[in-house]
Amino acid sequence: MVLGITGGVGAGKSRILDILREVYGARIIQADQVAAELEQPGQPGYEALVETFGAGILNREGQLDRAAFAQLIFQDSQALSQVNGILHPLTWRRIRQMTEEQPEQLTAVESALFDRQSRDYCGKLVFVDTDEANRISRLMENRGYSREKCLDIMKNQPDRETFLSLADYVIDNNGSLEQVRAQVDRVMEELTNEVR
């Protein structure tokens, strides 16, 4: 089974992934990490990004200058759309390849960006729902972001209604670890019953 896990930045998706890994033995694939591998020299994502944006996005060693590149795309919605248009299909093609070559009983694929196509690839999609204030405080505490940076990143992500329209399940991640764990257990119980 391939289970999609989604939610905005700071929603606490890693908390859900930890439970799925530790309690249910899930293999975890994070779309961001797959995309980062595709952005390495010689990989198709790297080639396409350099072709689209030019060598100015590279550092002196010929690697993608991540900080400068992130600043460029988060300030320019058209550039962000171009990057998503390049990396999104490549990332999902690689994820599909990974799950087909090494099938597991349960694979959880975490991504902040799902569309209809990637959504349909996952058997079910779980939306990790957390209110904005909690998300901002987590990002400021865990990643050292300013409030402005948090809001800037959030405005470039899908809104709550978009996540809800794609999701099969919603986990409220505003409460304690025990409350979240109980919700994950309920989702897994339903999924197990469905598979039987």
Coordinates of C-alpha atoms in Angstrom, one line a residue:
M1 CA 0.0 0.0 0.0
V2 CA 1.2 3.5 -0.8
L3 CA -0.1 6.1 1.6
G4 CA 0.3 9.8 0.8
I5 CA 1.0 12.2 3.7
T6 CA 0.5 15.9 3.0
G7 CA 0.0 19.3 4.7
G8 CA 1.5 22.7 4.7
V9 CA 5.0 23.7 6.0
G10 CA 5.1 23.4 9.8
A11 CA 2.0 21.1 10.0
G12 CA 4.1 18.4 11.7
K13 CA 4.1 15.7 8.9
S14 CA 7.3 14.3 10.3
R15 CA 5.5 13.4 13.6
I16 CA 3.0 11.3 11.5
L17 CA 5.8 9.7 9.5
D18 CA 7.6 8.8 12.8
I19 CA 4.5 7.0 14.0
L20 CA 4.1 5.2 10.7
R21 CA 7.7 4.1 10.7
E22 CA 8.0 3.1 14.4
V23 CA 4.6 1.5 14.9
Y24 CA 3.6 0.2 11.5
G25 CA 7.0 -0.4 9.9
A26 CA 6.4 1.9 7.0
R27 CA 9.0 2.7 4.5
I28 CA 9.2 6.5 4.3
I29 CA 9.8 8.4 1.0
Q30 CA 10.0 12.2 1.2
A31 CA 9.3 14.0 -2.1
D32 CA 11.6 16.9 -1.1
Q33 CA 14.6 14.5 -0.7
V34 CA 13.8 12.8 -4.0
A35 CA 13.7 16.2 -5.7
A36 CA 17.0 17.2 -4.0
E37 CA 18.6 14.1 -5.5
L38 CA 17.2 15.0 -8.9
E39 CA 18.8 18.5 -8.6
Q40 CA 22.4 17.0 -8.3
P41 CA 24.8 17.4 -11.3
G42 CA 24.1 14.9 -14.0
Q43 CA 20.5 14.3 -12.9
P44 CA 17.6 15.2 -15.1
G45 CA 16.2 17.9 -12.7
Y46 CA 19.6 19.7 -12.6
E47 CA 19.9 19.7 -16.4
A48 CA 16.4 21.0 -16.8
L49 CA 16.8 23.8 -14.2
V50 CA 20.1 25.0 -15.7
E51 CA 18.5 25.0 -19.1
T52 CA 15.6 27.0 -17.9
F53 CA 17.2 29.5 -15.5
G54 CA 20.8 29.5 -16.7
A55 CA 24.2 28.9 -15.0
G56 CA 23.5 31.8 -12.6
I57 CA 21.7 29.4 -10.3
L58 CA 24.9 27.5 -9.6
N59 CA 27.6 28.0 -7.1
R60 CA 31.4 28.0 -7.9
E61 CA 31.5 24.2 -7.6
G62 CA 28.8 23.8 -10.2
Q63 CA 26.1 22.7 -7.6
L64 CA 22.7 24.3 -7.4
D65 CA 23.0 27.4 -5.1
R66 CA 20.0 26.4 -2.9
A67 CA 19.8 29.5 -0.8
A68 CA 20.0 31.9 -3.8
F69 CA 17.7 29.7 -5.8
A70 CA 15.1 29.5 -3.0
Q71 CA 15.1 33.2 -2.7
L72 CA 14.6 33.6 -6.4
I73 CA 11.6 31.3 -6.7
F74 CA 9.8 32.4 -3.5
Q75 CA 9.9 36.0 -4.7
D76 CA 8.6 35.1 -8.2
S77 CA 5.5 33.1 -8.6
Q78 CA 6.1 32.4 -12.3
A79 CA 9.6 31.0 -11.5
L80 CA 8.0 28.9 -8.7
S81 CA 5.5 27.5 -11.2
Q82 CA 8.2 26.7 -13.7
V83 CA 10.3 24.9 -11.1
N84 CA 7.2 22.9 -10.0
G85 CA 6.4 22.1 -13.6
I86 CA 9.9 20.7 -14.1
L87 CA 10.5 18.9 -10.8
H88 CA 7.0 17.6 -9.9
P89 CA 6.7 15.1 -12.8
L90 CA 10.3 14.0 -12.5
T91 CA 10.0 13.5 -8.7
W92 CA 6.8 11.4 -9.0
R93 CA 8.3 9.3 -11.8
R94 CA 11.2 8.5 -9.5
I95 CA 8.9 7.8 -6.5
R96 CA 6.9 5.4 -8.7
Q97 CA 10.1 3.7 -9.8
M98 CA 11.3 3.4 -6.2
T99 CA 8.0 1.8 -5.0
E100 CA 7.8 -0.6 -8.0
E101 CA 11.4 -1.7 -7.8
Q102 CA 11.2 -2.3 -4.0
P103 CA 7.5 -2.9 -3.1
E104 CA 6.8 -2.8 0.7
Q105 CA 3.7 -3.7 2.7
L106 CA 3.3 0.0 3.6
T107 CA 5.1 2.9 2.0
A108 CA 4.3 6.5 3.2
V109 CA 5.1 9.2 0.7
E110 CA 5.3 12.7 2.2
S111 CA 4.9 15.7 0.0
A112 CA 3.5 19.3 0.5
L113 CA 2.5 19.3 -3.2
F114 CA 0.0 16.8 -4.5
D115 CA -2.1 17.2 -7.6
R116 CA -4.7 14.8 -9.1
Q117 CA -2.1 12.7 -10.8
S118 CA 0.2 12.2 -7.8
R119 CA -2.9 11.9 -5.6
D120 CA -4.2 9.0 -7.7
Y121 CA -0.9 7.2 -7.5
C122 CA -1.3 6.9 -3.7
G123 CA -3.9 4.5 -2.5
K124 CA -5.1 7.0 0.1
L125 CA -4.1 10.5 1.0
V126 CA -3.8 11.8 4.6
F127 CA -3.9 15.6 5.2
V128 CA -2.1 16.7 8.4
D129 CA -4.2 19.7 9.5
T130 CA -2.6 22.2 11.9
D131 CA -3.7 25.8 12.6
E132 CA -1.6 28.6 11.3
A133 CA -0.5 29.9 14.7
N134 CA 0.9 26.4 15.6
R135 CA 2.6 26.1 12.3
I136 CA 4.3 29.5 12.6
S137 CA 5.5 28.8 16.2
R138 CA 6.9 25.4 15.2
L139 CA 8.8 26.8 12.2
M140 CA 10.2 29.7 14.3
E141 CA 11.2 27.3 17.1
N142 CA 12.5 24.3 15.0
R143 CA 13.9 26.0 11.9
G144 CA 14.7 29.5 13.3
Y145 CA 12.5 31.2 10.7
S146 CA 11.2 34.7 11.2
R147 CA 7.4 35.2 11.3
E148 CA 7.7 37.0 7.9
K149 CA 9.5 34.1 6.3
C150 CA 6.9 31.6 7.6
L151 CA 4.1 33.6 6.1
D152 CA 6.0 34.1 2.8
I153 CA 6.5 30.3 2.5
M154 CA 2.8 29.6 3.5
K155 CA 1.4 31.9 0.9
N156 CA 3.1 29.9 -1.8
Q157 CA 1.6 26.6 -0.7
P158 CA -1.9 25.3 -1.4
D159 CA -4.6 26.5 1.0
R160 CA -6.5 24.3 3.5
E161 CA -9.5 23.8 1.1
T162 CA -7.2 22.5 -1.6
F163 CA -5.7 19.9 0.8
L164 CA -9.1 18.9 2.0
S165 CA -10.4 18.4 -1.5
L166 CA -7.7 15.9 -2.3
A167 CA -7.6 14.0 1.1
D168 CA -9.3 10.8 2.2
Y169 CA -8.4 11.3 5.8
V170 CA -7.6 14.3 8.0
I171 CA -5.4 14.1 11.1
D172 CA -5.7 17.1 13.5
N173 CA -2.1 17.8 14.6
N174 CA -2.9 20.5 17.1
G175 CA -3.0 18.2 20.1
S176 CA -0.7 15.9 22.1
L177 CA 1.3 13.1 20.7
E178 CA -1.2 10.6 22.2
Q179 CA -4.1 12.3 20.5
V180 CA -2.3 12.2 17.2
R181 CA -1.3 8.6 17.6
A182 CA -4.9 7.6 18.3
Q183 CA -6.0 9.2 15.0
V184 CA -3.2 7.5 13.1
D185 CA -4.2 4.2 14.7
R186 CA -7.8 4.8 13.5
V187 CA -6.8 5.5 9.9
M188 CA -4.6 2.4 9.8
E189 CA -7.3 0.3 11.3
E190 CA -9.7 1.5 8.5
L191 CA -7.1 0.9 5.8
T192 CA -6.4 -2.6 7.1
N193 CA -10.1 -3.5 7.1
E194 CA -10.5 -2.1 3.6
V195 CA -7.6 -4.3 2.3
R196 CA -9.0 -7.5 3.9

